Coordinates of C-alpha atoms in Angstrom, one line a residue:
Chain A
M222 CA -25.3 4.7 26.6
A223 CA -22.5 6.4 25.4
L224 CA -22.3 9.1 23.6
T225 CA -20.9 8.7 19.7
S226 CA -18.5 10.8 18.8
A227 CA -20.2 12.3 15.9
R228 CA -23.4 12.8 18.3
K229 CA -20.7 14.5 20.3
K230 CA -20.1 16.8 17.7
F231 CA -23.3 17.0 16.6
L232 CA -24.2 18.3 20.3
L233 CA -21.0 21.0 19.6
L234 CA -19.7 18.8 22.7
E235 CA -16.7 18.4 20.8
P236 CA -15.2 20.3 18.0
V237 CA -16.1 19.8 14.2
T238 CA -13.4 19.9 12.0
M239 CA -12.3 20.4 8.2
S240 CA -12.4 16.4 7.3
D241 CA -15.7 16.6 9.2
Q242 CA -17.6 18.8 7.4
I243 CA -16.0 17.2 4.6
A244 CA -16.5 13.6 4.9
A245 CA -20.1 12.1 4.5
Y246 CA -19.9 8.8 6.3
R247 CA -18.8 8.0 9.8
V248 CA -17.0 4.6 11.2
G249 CA -19.3 1.9 11.1
D250 CA -21.6 3.0 8.7
R251 CA -22.9 0.6 6.1
V252 CA -22.0 1.3 2.6
R253 CA -22.3 -0.1 -0.3
I254 CA -20.3 0.0 -3.8
L255 CA -21.4 1.5 -6.8
D256 CA -20.0 1.0 -10.3
I257 CA -20.9 4.2 -11.5
G258 CA -19.7 3.3 -14.9
K259 CA -16.6 5.1 -15.0
P260 CA -14.1 4.2 -17.8
G261 CA -10.4 3.9 -17.8
H262 CA -7.9 3.8 -14.8
V263 CA -10.3 3.8 -12.0
R264 CA -9.2 2.8 -8.3
T265 CA -11.9 0.7 -7.0
P266 CA -11.9 -3.0 -8.8
T267 CA -14.3 -4.8 -9.6
Y268 CA -14.8 -7.5 -7.2
V269 CA -15.9 -5.0 -4.2
R270 CA -18.9 -3.5 -7.0
H271 CA -22.1 -4.0 -5.5
K272 CA -20.6 -5.3 -2.4
T273 CA -21.5 -3.9 1.1
G274 CA -19.3 -3.8 3.7
T275 CA -18.3 -0.7 6.9
I276 CA -16.9 2.3 6.7
E277 CA -13.3 1.3 8.8
R278 CA -11.9 5.0 9.0
F279 CA -11.6 8.0 7.2
C280 CA -8.5 8.3 5.7
G281 CA -8.4 12.2 4.4
M282 CA -8.7 14.0 1.2
F283 CA -6.4 13.5 -1.8
E284 CA -6.2 14.5 -5.4
N285 CA -8.1 12.5 -7.6
P286 CA -5.9 10.1 -8.5
E287 CA -8.4 9.3 -11.4
N288 CA -8.1 12.5 -13.4
K289 CA -4.2 12.8 -12.3
A290 CA -3.7 9.6 -14.6
Y291 CA -5.1 11.0 -17.5
G292 CA -2.5 14.7 -16.9
R293 CA -5.6 16.0 -15.7
W294 CA -6.1 18.0 -12.0
G295 CA -6.5 16.0 -9.3
L296 CA -8.2 19.4 -7.3
P297 CA -10.5 19.8 -5.5
S298 CA -9.4 16.6 -3.8
I299 CA -11.8 13.9 -2.7
P300 CA -12.9 12.6 0.4
L301 CA -11.1 8.5 1.1
Y302 CA -12.3 5.8 2.7
R303 CA -11.1 2.5 4.0
V304 CA -14.3 0.1 3.6
Q305 CA -13.8 -3.4 5.7
F306 CA -16.2 -6.5 4.1
R307 CA -16.4 -9.9 5.7
Q308 CA -14.9 -12.2 3.3
H309 CA -17.9 -14.4 2.7
D310 CA -19.7 -11.6 1.5
I311 CA -17.4 -10.9 -1.5
W312 CA -17.1 -14.3 -2.2
P313 CA -19.7 -16.9 -1.6
D314 CA -17.1 -19.6 -1.6
Y315 CA -15.3 -18.0 -0.1
D316 CA -12.2 -20.5 2.6
G317 CA -12.0 -19.5 6.1
T318 CA -13.3 -18.1 9.1
P319 CA -16.3 -15.8 9.7
G320 CA -14.0 -13.3 11.0
D321 CA -11.7 -13.2 8.0
V322 CA -11.9 -9.8 6.5
L323 CA -10.8 -7.7 3.5
E324 CA -10.5 -3.6 3.8
I325 CA -9.1 -1.9 0.7
E326 CA -10.0 2.2 -0.2
I327 CA -12.5 3.8 -1.1
Y328 CA -13.3 7.5 -2.7
D329 CA -16.3 8.9 -1.8
H330 CA -18.3 9.0 -5.3
W331 CA -17.9 5.4 -5.7
L332 CA -20.1 4.8 -2.1
A333 CA -23.6 5.1 -1.1
L334 CA -24.8 3.6 2.4
A335 CA -26.6 1.0 2.3
E336 CA -29.8 -0.1 2.6
E337 CA -31.9 -1.0 6.2
E338 CA -30.8 -4.4 6.8
A339 CA -33.8 -6.4 7.8
Chain B
M31 CA 27.6 -5.0 -35.6
S32 CA 31.6 -4.9 -36.1
N33 CA 33.0 -2.2 -34.7
D34 CA 34.0 -0.2 -38.7
E35 CA 30.0 0.2 -38.9
H36 CA 29.9 1.7 -35.6
N37 CA 33.2 3.8 -35.2
H38 CA 30.6 7.6 -35.6
D39 CA 31.1 9.8 -33.6
H40 CA 29.5 9.3 -30.2
D41 CA 29.6 13.0 -29.5
N42 CA 25.9 13.9 -30.3
H43 CA 24.8 11.3 -28.0
A44 CA 23.8 12.0 -24.4
T45 CA 23.1 8.0 -23.5
T46 CA 25.1 5.1 -22.9
R47 CA 23.7 1.5 -24.1
E48 CA 24.6 -1.3 -21.7
D49 CA 23.8 -4.3 -22.7
D50 CA 25.0 -4.5 -26.1
D51 CA 24.6 -7.7 -26.8
L52 CA 20.6 -7.6 -25.8
E53 CA 17.7 -5.9 -27.9
L54 CA 16.4 -3.5 -25.8
T55 CA 12.6 -4.0 -24.7
E56 CA 10.0 -1.0 -25.2
G57 CA 10.8 0.4 -21.6
E58 CA 14.2 0.4 -21.5
A59 CA 14.2 2.3 -25.5
R60 CA 11.5 4.5 -24.1
F61 CA 14.2 5.3 -20.8
L62 CA 16.9 6.0 -23.3
A63 CA 15.7 7.8 -25.7
L64 CA 14.1 10.5 -23.3
K65 CA 17.2 10.3 -20.5
G66 CA 19.4 11.2 -23.6
L67 CA 16.5 14.1 -24.4
L68 CA 16.3 16.3 -21.3
I69 CA 20.3 15.9 -21.2
E70 CA 20.6 17.8 -24.5
Q71 CA 17.8 20.2 -24.0
G72 CA 19.5 21.4 -20.5
V73 CA 16.7 20.3 -18.4
M74 CA 18.2 18.2 -16.3
T75 CA 22.0 16.7 -15.9
A76 CA 23.2 13.3 -16.2
D77 CA 24.5 13.3 -12.7
E78 CA 20.5 15.0 -11.3
I79 CA 19.1 12.0 -13.4
R80 CA 21.5 9.5 -11.6
A81 CA 20.9 10.9 -8.0
R82 CA 17.3 10.3 -8.3
M83 CA 17.2 7.2 -9.7
E84 CA 19.7 6.9 -6.3
F85 CA 17.3 8.7 -4.0
N86 CA 14.5 6.0 -5.2
E87 CA 15.9 3.1 -5.1
R88 CA 17.6 3.9 -1.3
G89 CA 14.6 2.2 0.7
S90 CA 15.6 -1.2 2.1
P91 CA 13.1 -4.0 4.2
H92 CA 16.3 -2.5 6.9
Q93 CA 14.4 0.4 7.2
A94 CA 11.0 -1.5 8.1
A95 CA 13.2 -4.0 10.5
R96 CA 14.2 -0.8 12.4
M97 CA 11.5 1.3 13.3
I98 CA 9.8 -2.6 14.0
A99 CA 12.3 -3.3 16.4
R100 CA 12.3 -0.2 17.9
A101 CA 8.8 -1.1 18.7
W102 CA 8.7 -4.6 20.1
I103 CA 11.3 -3.0 22.4
D104 CA 9.8 1.0 23.4
P105 CA 6.0 0.3 24.0
A106 CA 6.0 4.6 23.6
Y107 CA 7.4 4.3 20.1
K108 CA 5.0 2.2 19.3
E109 CA 2.4 3.8 20.0
R110 CA 3.6 6.1 18.1
M111 CA 4.4 4.7 15.0
L112 CA 0.8 2.9 14.6
D113 CA -0.3 6.9 15.8
D114 CA 1.9 8.7 13.1
T115 CA 4.3 6.1 10.6
K116 CA 5.7 8.4 8.7
A117 CA 6.7 10.5 11.7
A118 CA 7.9 7.4 13.5
A119 CA 9.9 7.0 10.4
A120 CA 11.6 10.3 10.8
E121 CA 12.5 9.7 14.5
L122 CA 15.1 7.2 13.3
G123 CA 16.3 9.5 10.5
I124 CA 14.1 7.2 7.7
E125 CA 12.7 9.6 5.3
A126 CA 9.2 8.2 4.7
T127 CA 8.0 10.1 1.3
E128 CA 5.0 7.8 0.7
A129 CA 1.8 10.7 1.1
A130 CA 0.5 8.5 3.9
L131 CA 1.8 5.2 5.8
V132 CA 0.0 3.3 8.5
T133 CA 0.6 0.3 10.8
I134 CA -0.8 -2.8 11.0
E135 CA -0.5 -4.4 14.1
N136 CA -0.8 -8.6 14.0
T137 CA -2.9 -9.6 17.1
P138 CA -3.2 -13.1 18.6
E139 CA -6.4 -12.9 17.0
R140 CA -5.7 -11.0 14.2
H141 CA -3.2 -12.0 10.7
N142 CA -2.5 -9.2 7.9
M143 CA -1.0 -9.1 5.0
V144 CA -1.2 -6.5 2.4
V145 CA -1.5 -6.5 -1.8
C146 CA -2.3 -4.3 -4.3
T147 CA -4.6 -5.7 -6.8
L148 CA -4.1 -3.2 -9.1
C149 CA -0.3 -2.4 -9.4
S150 CA 2.3 -3.0 -7.1
C151 CA 2.0 0.4 -4.8
Y152 CA 4.0 -0.5 -2.2
P153 CA 6.1 1.2 0.8
R154 CA 9.2 1.9 -1.1
S155 CA 10.5 3.8 1.5
L156 CA 10.5 1.3 4.2
L157 CA 10.7 -1.9 2.0
G158 CA 12.4 -0.9 -1.2
E159 CA 11.0 -2.1 -4.4
P160 CA 8.7 -5.0 -4.0
P161 CA 9.8 -8.6 -4.3
A162 CA 8.6 -10.8 -7.8
F163 CA 5.7 -12.6 -7.0
Y164 CA 4.1 -8.9 -4.7
V165 CA 3.8 -8.0 -8.8
S166 CA 2.7 -11.2 -9.7
K167 CA -0.8 -11.3 -11.1
A168 CA -1.4 -14.8 -9.5
Y169 CA -1.1 -13.2 -6.2
R170 CA -2.1 -9.9 -7.2
S171 CA -5.6 -11.8 -7.3
R172 CA -5.3 -14.6 -5.0
A173 CA -4.1 -13.1 -2.1
V174 CA -7.6 -11.1 -2.0
R175 CA -9.5 -14.5 -3.0
E176 CA -7.8 -17.2 -1.1
P177 CA -5.4 -15.6 1.1
R178 CA -5.4 -19.0 3.9
K179 CA -4.3 -20.9 0.4
V180 CA -1.7 -18.4 0.0
L181 CA -0.4 -18.1 3.2
R182 CA 0.1 -22.0 3.1
E183 CA 2.2 -21.5 -0.3
F184 CA 4.4 -19.1 1.6
G185 CA 4.6 -21.8 4.3
V186 CA 2.7 -19.3 6.8
E187 CA -0.1 -21.9 8.2
I188 CA -2.8 -19.5 10.3
P189 CA -4.7 -21.5 12.6
E190 CA -8.1 -21.6 11.9
T191 CA -9.0 -19.9 15.7
V192 CA -7.0 -16.4 13.9
D193 CA -9.2 -14.2 11.7
I194 CA -7.1 -12.5 8.2
A195 CA -7.9 -9.4 7.1
V196 CA -6.5 -8.6 3.9
H197 CA -5.3 -5.0 2.9
D198 CA -5.8 -4.2 -0.6
S199 CA -3.7 -1.3 -1.4
N200 CA -5.3 0.2 -4.1
A201 CA -5.2 3.5 -3.9
D202 CA -3.3 6.4 -1.7
L203 CA -2.2 4.6 1.7
R204 CA 0.9 2.5 2.2
Y205 CA 1.0 0.0 4.5
V206 CA 3.6 -1.5 6.7
I207 CA 2.6 -4.9 9.0
M208 CA 4.3 -4.6 13.1
P209 CA 4.6 -8.4 13.0
M210 CA 4.0 -9.8 16.6
R211 CA 7.7 -10.3 18.7
P212 CA 8.6 -13.8 18.6
A213 CA 8.6 -16.0 22.1
G214 CA 12.5 -16.2 22.9
T215 CA 13.6 -13.1 22.0
E216 CA 13.1 -11.3 25.8
G217 CA 17.4 -10.9 25.7
L218 CA 18.0 -9.7 22.3
S219 CA 19.4 -6.5 21.7
E220 CA 17.4 -4.2 18.7
D221 CA 19.8 -4.7 16.4
D222 CA 19.4 -8.5 16.6
L223 CA 15.6 -7.9 16.9
A224 CA 15.3 -6.5 13.7
A225 CA 17.4 -8.9 11.9
L226 CA 14.2 -11.1 12.6
I227 CA 12.2 -9.1 10.6
T228 CA 12.6 -10.2 6.8
R229 CA 10.6 -8.3 3.7
D230 CA 7.8 -10.8 3.7
S231 CA 7.2 -10.7 7.2
V232 CA 6.4 -7.0 6.7
V233 CA 4.0 -7.1 3.6
G234 CA 2.3 -10.3 5.8
C235 CA 3.5 -12.8 3.4
A236 CA 5.7 -14.9 6.4
L237 CA 6.6 -14.5 10.5
P238 CA 9.3 -13.3 11.7
V239 CA 13.0 -15.4 11.9
E240 CA 12.9 -17.6 15.0
P241 CA 15.6 -16.9 16.9
A242 CA 18.8 -19.2 17.4

């Protein structure tokens, strides 16, 4: 079986970058979007909260826009991911193909690893 | 208001009111008041504010169209654009001021479209100001919920053999959709190809214009 990039990094066969140390989630990880009850100008829309999707990519570190929106410091920067969902997992009555997807950017503090599916 | 009531000294007013026949909106009034104060207090000059507004509005769909036309012709440029859109823009002398730009390619298997459900995030330096539909609540709420129906209303029928990926531009990335090059365009020049690439085709709500 081919080694994943994460596995190669674990075995030190690939260099580990700063982003690797910061990024808690790997491409392909199943994640659940949290509802952290944070009020105000947050960047996680309600329609994806409590939904389960897959990490599509790590986008990098960005100043926290939820703090900057209120004139506060955006630092320290926080990890941002793109999460892909099957449309049918978001909207039970979705009208489209099983392969239709939605991708959205989610900051680290709104994510948790999804429980293993049976 | 007659001229007689309005003939007081204007020299102390740094602002101008452009449409005297219309009531100012709250936003316009706020803008004019702020602009006047910035100038009066010596923070910025009127010319600096004008230049900044001109800079903000310099983007146009032609910028993205030039990049996509080049990508259709030059596979190596296409790879670079997919890998680093800002650097690819700079190669053509286009200054992209967005923090992070991503190009997503339409394929025979997948059509892509962009929406910002939270406000109206948009790659302005490559596409200019967003169209009215893009900022409407109807598009922002429906594009994620029923993209096929929305596309049909734009006159775009995506067959069931093609999946649709909706990209919510809700945070720090800005998206450019690279449409597929239409058939029958083999002999066209780069400029003629760029003319087929419309604003809405780069948002994913349209397909490129078919060549004449």
